[in-house]
Amino acid sequence: MTISKGPQAFPRTEYLRRLDLVKAEMARRGVGVLVVSDQHNITYLTGYTARSAYVPQGLVVSSSQEEPIFILRRMDRPAAIYQCFMDQEKIVSYPEELIAHPELDGYDAIIDYLLDAGFSTSGIGIEQYNVSTPTFDKFRKRLAEAELVDFTKVVAWIRLVKSDLEIEVMREAAAIADAAIARAAEVIRPGVREADACSEIAATLIRGANGKPGTQLEPLTLCASPRTGTCHITWAEDVFRNGSQVNLEVAGARHGYASALMRTYSIGTPTDRLQRVHDIHLEGLEAALETARPGATCSDVANVFYRSIEKRGLKKESRCGYAQGIGWTEPTASLRDGDLTLLAPNMTFHLMLGNWIDDDFGYVISETFRVTEIGVDVLTSSPRKIFQLA
Amino acid sequence: MTISKGPQAFPRTEYLRRLDLVKAEMARRGVGVLVVSDQHNITYLTGYTARSAYVPQGLVVSSSQEEPIFILRRMDRPAAIYQCFMDQEKIVSYPEELIAHPELDGYDAIIDYLLDAGFSTSGIGIEQYNVSTPTFDKFRKRLAEAELVDFTKVVAWIRLVKSDLEIEVMREAAAIADAAIARAAEVIRPGVREADACSEIAATLIRGANGKPGTQLEPLTLCASPRTGTCHITWAEDVFRNGSQVNLEVAGARHGYASALMRTYSIGTPTDRLQRVHDIHLEGLEAALETARPGATCSDVANVFYRSIEKRGLKKESRCGYAQGIGWTEPTASLRDGDLTLLAPNMTFHLMLGNWIDDDFGYVISETFRVTEIGVDVLTSSPRKIFQLA
């Protein structure tokens, strides 16, 4: 018995368009075949989002074949048939014996495939930063006559500019993030456990918005007093108190794409310091969004923000955000000083202005935006305020 | 201003005990210093669970120092001060400029530290499977006179046998998993969206059980008809129907430790096939649990299960489970044919008997257990039945 292909997040033409961009890079770099092992790149090129990347898997893109071959663990083949755009004969599984095998693993099956398919003397692209040294050594040894070419971040750079179809998915995800930010304002109350508030926020991220559910749950972080100087604690075993400040980061998620959003909450009147920091960051945020347009660089956007808050006596040490899409943070363009990536239409960023000023005091605000022909289109739409709660 | 140490999941003596085991391995392998980069090993040795492992970080364990040095990104230092057992002077941060830097990254800061601390000609342990080839090359080049010794899985093997304190945490997590399995039976109904059921299940996993919240949310997977042959799809944009079968896998989580649990649900009377598969797996599960005791091997447990279901005409291709603890799956002992790891008291396993029999039909049941002096103690306690729902 077999499983049928499920509803697809994107039409076949969209995946073929993406693959054409990858194949053009392959031609430019002189490789006939590419092994994509980064799970987010695999999602981009196939639609596959099941959570199997804790074992080896690889997408083999060949310049002479329209569809790629996805090689993964036997038990994950049905999910790949269901989710991927390709014909099911392109989903090839390796046996369960390779899981936790003392010497072999799924990469041996991928190398076997490359050898069988006649690529033993080809140029072969490998995402070197995504494989460990012993795995890369295995490729070198077993494909000794091939020329291994590093493809680290090559597919990720292609992902940087989204199609209109991708933008729509990120817009759906942004609406989910907005819903979670609003839900948080309803459930953060004195005496409530942080976990209970987070359970409601997570439930909202999964239920989604506008009839579109979240299709996975991205980690949320809630850092409340006395932990507002921290940024990546999920939540603590603590309760909210009168006077507590709460820094929240969430991301709505659709089909692997994340749209992130941060807001700060105050139980009771914000302190003067918090209000002042908010006012200064808000001005900087608006200045940054006004700067972002085709032709400006990532560095320009960051520096407009840095100069804006410095004028008023604040500093931010960390970058001002990053390219965003599948898997939340993309590993390419950063809104940081010195990043000369030119903004172009349909690039999407998380303008992340969280600022952990002291070890015991931080503040967060952010937006997810896309670059348009003339400026920006902010996908998230929560009020840019400190949410003051009773 | 500084942040104070927060409530600790374990007493200081527990972390020092773990470090002593690691230092004994270091002595045996001739290294004076070890760089731990696996995030779950870092959690084990420090208590740190914040989600910052998407950028480089390393725990430097030195045989001559009681406490390790944790080197991480500047913005994550306050969370490390809050969560780690060590004195805050042992939490060393690298500057934000290294994030998304074109040439350097956090590993350069770790290497700088090793050079400054006089380890340039030492034996240095590195978790080679946890770093990419370019990163390992950086260690080789910048520490050319040191002897780099592979420590892949060395700390993970130490994690295999838990202390009684760890068992208590895993028991708390198991109770959370039970609560989620029970909640699922209340919310899975015909016409309900899968996402809405999952939002309730996730909320339960976060709210926790017995007054102990989940401290993070592990991914849950819900694979319902017609997708019961898949195992790692989070959930689908679909609704439950009369006659739907639902395979659910959850894990309760406390302080980084996960206790996983799988159960199968049927809306309406289970099909004869499903009931028969359940009966056969239940018998196999009980036989496996009766076999597990000190002195038996992982392979013994798996083979008792395989023989039990084969006698009744079924087969399972995948392994029967794995060591479980921090980060859910531990990368060491597997309940698989040929794994000769001897069971010992306080090892903990996910006896994972999910069986994806056809591409369009699978069934799941599992338990989290610990090995005792004489047999097993099953930490999860949900009824071992097909949950039949109205």
PDB file of N, CA and C in Angstrom, chain B residues 195-259:
ATOM      1  N   ALA B 195      -4.401  20.939  14.195  1.00  0.00           N
ATOM      2  CA  ALA B 195      -3.656  22.006  14.873  1.00  0.00           C
ATOM      3  C   ALA B 195      -4.326  22.382  16.192  1.00  0.00           C
ATOM      4  N   ASP B 196      -5.657  22.372  16.223  1.00  0.00           N
ATOM      5  CA  ASP B 196      -6.341  22.744  17.467  1.00  0.00           C
ATOM      6  C   ASP B 196      -6.109  21.697  18.552  1.00  0.00           C
ATOM      7  N   ALA B 197      -6.112  20.432  18.167  1.00  0.00           N
ATOM      8  CA  ALA B 197      -5.787  19.392  19.151  1.00  0.00           C
ATOM      9  C   ALA B 197      -4.343  19.553  19.626  1.00  0.00           C
ATOM     10  N   CYS B 198      -3.442  19.800  18.682  1.00  0.00           N
ATOM     11  CA  CYS B 198      -2.028  19.942  19.056  1.00  0.00           C
ATOM     12  C   CYS B 198      -1.805  21.160  19.942  1.00  0.00           C
ATOM     13  N   SER B 199      -2.583  22.217  19.736  1.00  0.00           N
ATOM     14  CA  SER B 199      -2.405  23.399  20.583  1.00  0.00           C
ATOM     15  C   SER B 199      -2.727  23.044  22.032  1.00  0.00           C
ATOM     16  N   GLU B 200      -3.726  22.199  22.239  1.00  0.00           N
ATOM     17  CA  GLU B 200      -4.080  21.789  23.604  1.00  0.00           C
ATOM     18  C   GLU B 200      -3.040  20.832  24.181  1.00  0.00           C
ATOM     19  N   ILE B 201      -2.538  19.953  23.342  1.00  0.00           N
ATOM     20  CA  ILE B 201      -1.523  18.995  23.802  1.00  0.00           C
ATOM     21  C   ILE B 201      -0.240  19.744  24.178  1.00  0.00           C
ATOM     22  N   ALA B 202       0.155  20.691  23.323  1.00  0.00           N
ATOM     23  CA  ALA B 202       1.365  21.479  23.607  1.00  0.00           C
ATOM     24  C   ALA B 202       1.179  22.300  24.877  1.00  0.00           C
ATOM     25  N   ALA B 203      -0.009  22.881  25.036  1.00  0.00           N
ATOM     26  CA  ALA B 203      -0.263  23.693  26.235  1.00  0.00           C
ATOM     27  C   ALA B 203      -0.122  22.834  27.490  1.00  0.00           C
ATOM     28  N   THR B 204      -0.595  21.593  27.418  1.00  0.00           N
ATOM     29  CA  THR B 204      -0.461  20.690  28.565  1.00  0.00           C
ATOM     30  C   THR B 204       1.002  20.370  28.840  1.00  0.00           C
ATOM     31  N   LEU B 205       1.772  20.145  27.774  1.00  0.00           N
ATOM     32  CA  LEU B 205       3.196  19.847  27.958  1.00  0.00           C
ATOM     33  C   LEU B 205       3.921  21.015  28.632  1.00  0.00           C
ATOM     34  N   ILE B 206       3.459  22.237  28.387  1.00  0.00           N
ATOM     35  CA  ILE B 206       4.105  23.402  29.007  1.00  0.00           C
ATOM     36  C   ILE B 206       3.586  23.612  30.430  1.00  0.00           C
ATOM     37  N   ARG B 207       2.265  23.495  30.622  1.00  0.00           N
ATOM     38  CA  ARG B 207       1.725  23.671  31.985  1.00  0.00           C
ATOM     39  C   ARG B 207       2.272  22.623  32.937  1.00  0.00           C
ATOM     40  N   GLY B 208       2.496  21.415  32.402  1.00  0.00           N
ATOM     41  CA  GLY B 208       3.122  20.378  33.206  1.00  0.00           C
ATOM     42  C   GLY B 208       2.143  19.587  34.043  1.00  0.00           C
ATOM     43  N   ALA B 209       2.653  18.982  35.101  1.00  0.00           N
ATOM     44  CA  ALA B 209       1.855  18.084  35.938  1.00  0.00           C
ATOM     45  C   ALA B 209       2.384  18.121  37.361  1.00  0.00           C
ATOM     46  N   ASN B 210       1.508  17.878  38.308  1.00  0.00           N
ATOM     47  CA  ASN B 210       1.884  17.822  39.730  1.00  0.00           C
ATOM     48  C   ASN B 210       2.595  19.097  40.184  1.00  0.00           C
ATOM     49  N   GLY B 211       2.166  20.240  39.637  1.00  0.00           N
ATOM     50  CA  GLY B 211       2.766  21.506  40.042  1.00  0.00           C
ATOM     51  C   GLY B 211       4.123  21.784  39.425  1.00  0.00           C
ATOM     52  N   LYS B 212       4.609  20.881  38.582  1.00  0.00           N
ATOM     53  CA  LYS B 212       5.910  21.069  37.930  1.00  0.00           C
ATOM     54  C   LYS B 212       5.678  21.383  36.456  1.00  0.00           C
ATOM     55  N   PRO B 213       5.941  22.605  36.028  1.00  0.00           N
ATOM     56  CA  PRO B 213       5.741  22.922  34.612  1.00  0.00           C
ATOM     57  C   PRO B 213       6.788  22.248  33.727  1.00  0.00           C
ATOM     58  N   GLY B 214       6.430  22.050  32.466  1.00  0.00           N
ATOM     59  CA  GLY B 214       7.471  21.764  31.492  1.00  0.00           C
ATOM     60  C   GLY B 214       8.394  22.971  31.436  1.00  0.00           C
ATOM     61  N   THR B 215       9.689  22.743  31.316  1.00  0.00           N
ATOM     62  CA  THR B 215      10.609  23.882  31.274  1.00  0.00           C
ATOM     63  C   THR B 215      11.054  24.194  29.852  1.00  0.00           C
ATOM     64  N   GLN B 216      10.687  23.358  28.910  1.00  0.00           N
ATOM     65  CA  GLN B 216      10.776  23.716  27.498  1.00  0.00           C
ATOM     66  C   GLN B 216       9.750  22.844  26.785  1.00  0.00           C
ATOM     67  N   LEU B 217       9.543  23.084  25.496  1.00  0.00           N
ATOM     68  CA  LEU B 217       8.606  22.245  24.750  1.00  0.00           C
ATOM     69  C   LEU B 217       9.375  21.453  23.717  1.00  0.00           C
ATOM     70  N   GLU B 218       9.357  20.144  23.857  1.00  0.00           N
ATOM     71  CA  GLU B 218       9.955  19.288  22.832  1.00  0.00           C
ATOM     72  C   GLU B 218       8.964  19.150  21.681  1.00  0.00           C
ATOM     73  N   PRO B 219       9.459  18.949  20.456  1.00  0.00           N
ATOM     74  CA  PRO B 219       8.547  18.796  19.318  1.00  0.00           C
ATOM     75  C   PRO B 219       7.585  17.633  19.545  1.00  0.00           C
ATOM     76  N   LEU B 220       6.323  17.846  19.239  1.00  0.00           N
ATOM     77  CA  LEU B 220       5.381  16.735  19.274  1.00  0.00           C
ATOM     78  C   LEU B 220       5.039  16.378  17.835  1.00  0.00           C
ATOM     79  N   THR B 221       4.691  15.113  17.626  1.00  0.00           N
ATOM     80  CA  THR B 221       4.281  14.716  16.281  1.00  0.00           C
ATOM     81  C   THR B 221       2.945  13.998  16.372  1.00  0.00           C
ATOM     82  N   LEU B 222       2.046  14.411  15.500  1.00  0.00           N
ATOM     83  CA  LEU B 222       0.720  13.811  15.441  1.00  0.00           C
ATOM     84  C   LEU B 222       0.487  13.402  13.991  1.00  0.00           C
ATOM     85  N   CYS B 223       0.448  12.098  13.769  1.00  0.00           N
ATOM     86  CA  CYS B 223       0.293  11.578  12.406  1.00  0.00           C
ATOM     87  C   CYS B 223      -1.026  10.813  12.340  1.00  0.00           C
ATOM     88  N   ALA B 224      -2.026  11.442  11.734  1.00  0.00           N
ATOM     89  CA  ALA B 224      -3.381  10.886  11.708  1.00  0.00           C
ATOM     90  C   ALA B 224      -3.704  10.366  10.308  1.00  0.00           C
ATOM     91  N   SER B 225      -4.749   9.547  10.218  1.00  0.00           N
ATOM     92  CA  SER B 225      -5.197   9.038   8.920  1.00  0.00           C
ATOM     93  C   SER B 225      -5.371  10.214   7.966  1.00  0.00           C
ATOM     94  N   PRO B 226      -4.898  10.130   6.739  1.00  0.00           N
ATOM     95  CA  PRO B 226      -4.271   8.991   6.061  1.00  0.00           C
ATOM     96  C   PRO B 226      -2.748   8.965   6.184  1.00  0.00           C
ATOM     97  N   ARG B 227      -2.203   9.542   7.246  1.00  0.00           N
ATOM     98  CA  ARG B 227      -0.748   9.683   7.378  1.00  0.00           C
ATOM     99  C   ARG B 227      -0.182   8.811   8.489  1.00  0.00           C
ATOM    100  N   THR B 228      -0.864   7.737   8.888  1.00  0.00           N
ATOM    101  CA  THR B 228      -0.336   6.941  10.002  1.00  0.00           C
ATOM    102  C   THR B 228       0.909   6.150   9.609  1.00  0.00           C
ATOM    103  N   GLY B 229       1.228   6.098   8.330  1.00  0.00           N
ATOM    104  CA  GLY B 229       2.480   5.464   7.902  1.00  0.00           C
ATOM    105  C   GLY B 229       3.679   6.394   8.022  1.00  0.00           C
ATOM    106  N   THR B 230       3.455   7.645   8.421  1.00  0.00           N
ATOM    107  CA  THR B 230       4.552   8.607   8.601  1.00  0.00           C
ATOM    108  C   THR B 230       4.831   8.758  10.092  1.00  0.00           C
ATOM    109  N   CYS B 231       6.024   9.261  10.416  1.00  0.00           N
ATOM    110  CA  CYS B 231       6.340   9.344  11.851  1.00  0.00           C
ATOM    111  C   CYS B 231       6.886  10.680  12.316  1.00  0.00           C
ATOM    112  N   HIS B 232       7.310  11.570  11.429  1.00  0.00           N
ATOM    113  CA  HIS B 232       7.922  12.808  11.919  1.00  0.00           C
ATOM    114  C   HIS B 232       7.279  14.078  11.363  1.00  0.00           C
ATOM    115  N   ILE B 233       6.042  13.964  10.865  1.00  0.00           N
ATOM    116  CA  ILE B 233       5.303  15.174  10.495  1.00  0.00           C
ATOM    117  C   ILE B 233       4.742  15.767  11.785  1.00  0.00           C
ATOM    118  N   THR B 234       4.916  17.076  11.989  1.00  0.00           N
ATOM    119  CA  THR B 234       4.433  17.663  13.249  1.00  0.00           C
ATOM    120  C   THR B 234       2.927  17.447  13.362  1.00  0.00           C
ATOM    121  N   TRP B 235       2.194  18.022  12.431  1.00  0.00           N
ATOM    122  CA  TRP B 235       0.768  17.768  12.266  1.00  0.00           C
ATOM    123  C   TRP B 235       0.438  18.296  10.885  1.00  0.00           C
ATOM    124  N   ALA B 236      -0.761  18.034  10.394  1.00  0.00           N
ATOM    125  CA  ALA B 236      -1.103  18.461   9.038  1.00  0.00           C
ATOM    126  C   ALA B 236      -2.250  19.467   9.092  1.00  0.00           C
ATOM    127  N   GLU B 237      -2.447  20.190   7.996  1.00  0.00           N
ATOM    128  CA  GLU B 237      -3.593  21.096   7.919  1.00  0.00           C
ATOM    129  C   GLU B 237      -4.806  20.279   7.511  1.00  0.00           C
ATOM    130  N   ASP B 238      -5.356  19.574   8.473  1.00  0.00           N
ATOM    131  CA  ASP B 238      -6.413  18.612   8.187  1.00  0.00           C
ATOM    132  C   ASP B 238      -7.290  18.525   9.437  1.00  0.00           C
ATOM    133  N   VAL B 239      -8.446  17.896   9.296  1.00  0.00           N
ATOM    134  CA  VAL B 239      -9.324  17.661  10.449  1.00  0.00           C
ATOM    135  C   VAL B 239      -9.427  16.160  10.696  1.00  0.00           C
ATOM    136  N   PHE B 240      -9.779  15.801  11.933  1.00  0.00           N
ATOM    137  CA  PHE B 240     -10.049  14.396  12.255  1.00  0.00           C
ATOM    138  C   PHE B 240     -11.427  14.023  11.723  1.00  0.00           C
ATOM    139  N   ARG B 241     -11.569  12.744  11.387  1.00  0.00           N
ATOM    140  CA  ARG B 241     -12.843  12.239  10.861  1.00  0.00           C
ATOM    141  C   ARG B 241     -13.281  11.015  11.654  1.00  0.00           C
ATOM    142  N   ASN B 242     -14.554  10.662  11.520  1.00  0.00           N
ATOM    143  CA  ASN B 242     -14.994   9.383  12.064  1.00  0.00           C
ATOM    144  C   ASN B 242     -14.148   8.291  11.427  1.00  0.00           C
ATOM    145  N   GLY B 243     -13.617   7.410  12.267  1.00  0.00           N
ATOM    146  CA  GLY B 243     -12.764   6.343  11.748  1.00  0.00           C
ATOM    147  C   GLY B 243     -11.295   6.705  11.690  1.00  0.00           C
ATOM    148  N   SER B 244     -10.957   7.969  11.958  1.00  0.00           N
ATOM    149  CA  SER B 244      -9.537   8.359  11.921  1.00  0.00           C
ATOM    150  C   SER B 244      -8.751   7.614  12.991  1.00  0.00           C
ATOM    151  N   GLN B 245      -7.546   7.221  12.620  1.00  0.00           N
ATOM    152  CA  GLN B 245      -6.564   6.742  13.593  1.00  0.00           C
ATOM    153  C   GLN B 245      -5.546   7.853  13.796  1.00  0.00           C
ATOM    154  N   VAL B 246      -5.066   8.005  15.022  1.00  0.00           N
ATOM    155  CA  VAL B 246      -4.126   9.086  15.333  1.00  0.00           C
ATOM    156  C   VAL B 246      -2.938   8.509  16.097  1.00  0.00           C
ATOM    157  N   ASN B 247      -1.743   8.690  15.559  1.00  0.00           N
ATOM    158  CA  ASN B 247      -0.515   8.263  16.242  1.00  0.00           C
ATOM    159  C   ASN B 247       0.150   9.499  16.838  1.00  0.00           C
ATOM    160  N   LEU B 248       0.344   9.485  18.146  1.00  0.00           N
ATOM    161  CA  LEU B 248       0.866  10.674  18.826  1.00  0.00           C
ATOM    162  C   LEU B 248       2.159  10.341  19.556  1.00  0.00           C
ATOM    163  N   GLU B 249       3.155  11.223  19.393  1.00  0.00           N
ATOM    164  CA  GLU B 249       4.395  11.110  20.168  1.00  0.00           C
ATOM    165  C   GLU B 249       4.636  12.441  20.864  1.00  0.00           C
ATOM    166  N   VAL B 250       4.810  12.383  22.170  1.00  0.00           N
ATOM    167  CA  VAL B 250       5.089  13.592  22.950  1.00  0.00           C
ATOM    168  C   VAL B 250       6.276  13.308  23.864  1.00  0.00           C
ATOM    169  N   ALA B 251       6.834  14.377  24.415  1.00  0.00           N
ATOM    170  CA  ALA B 251       7.816  14.217  25.493  1.00  0.00           C
ATOM    171  C   ALA B 251       7.602  15.331  26.498  1.00  0.00           C
ATOM    172  N   GLY B 252       7.468  14.955  27.756  1.00  0.00           N
ATOM    173  CA  GLY B 252       7.536  15.943  28.822  1.00  0.00           C
ATOM    174  C   GLY B 252       8.983  16.356  28.996  1.00  0.00           C
ATOM    175  N   ALA B 253       9.204  17.593  29.429  1.00  0.00           N
ATOM    176  CA  ALA B 253      10.586  18.080  29.517  1.00  0.00           C
ATOM    177  C   ALA B 253      10.785  18.877  30.793  1.00  0.00           C
ATOM    178  N   ARG B 254      11.846  18.528  31.510  1.00  0.00           N
ATOM    179  CA  ARG B 254      12.230  19.266  32.721  1.00  0.00           C
ATOM    180  C   ARG B 254      13.738  19.474  32.694  1.00  0.00           C
ATOM    181  N   HIS B 255      14.147  20.734  32.780  1.00  0.00           N
ATOM    182  CA  HIS B 255      15.570  21.073  32.907  1.00  0.00           C
ATOM    183  C   HIS B 255      16.417  20.432  31.816  1.00  0.00           C
ATOM    184  N   GLY B 256      15.850  20.338  30.627  1.00  0.00           N
ATOM    185  CA  GLY B 256      16.585  19.784  29.495  1.00  0.00           C
ATOM    186  C   GLY B 256      16.334  18.302  29.280  1.00  0.00           C
ATOM    187  N   TYR B 257      15.870  17.592  30.296  1.00  0.00           N
ATOM    188  CA  TYR B 257      15.624  16.146  30.189  1.00  0.00           C
ATOM    189  C   TYR B 257      14.250  15.898  29.576  1.00  0.00           C
ATOM    190  N   ALA B 258      14.173  14.918  28.694  1.00  0.00           N
ATOM    191  CA  ALA B 258      12.901  14.561  28.069  1.00  0.00           C
ATOM    192  C   ALA B 258      12.525  13.134  28.439  1.00  0.00           C
ATOM    193  N   SER B 259      11.240  12.926  28.686  1.00  0.00           N
ATOM    194  CA  SER B 259      10.684  11.578  28.839  1.00  0.00           C
ATOM    195  C   SER B 259       9.587  11.451  27.793  1.00  0.00           C
TER     196      SER B 259
END
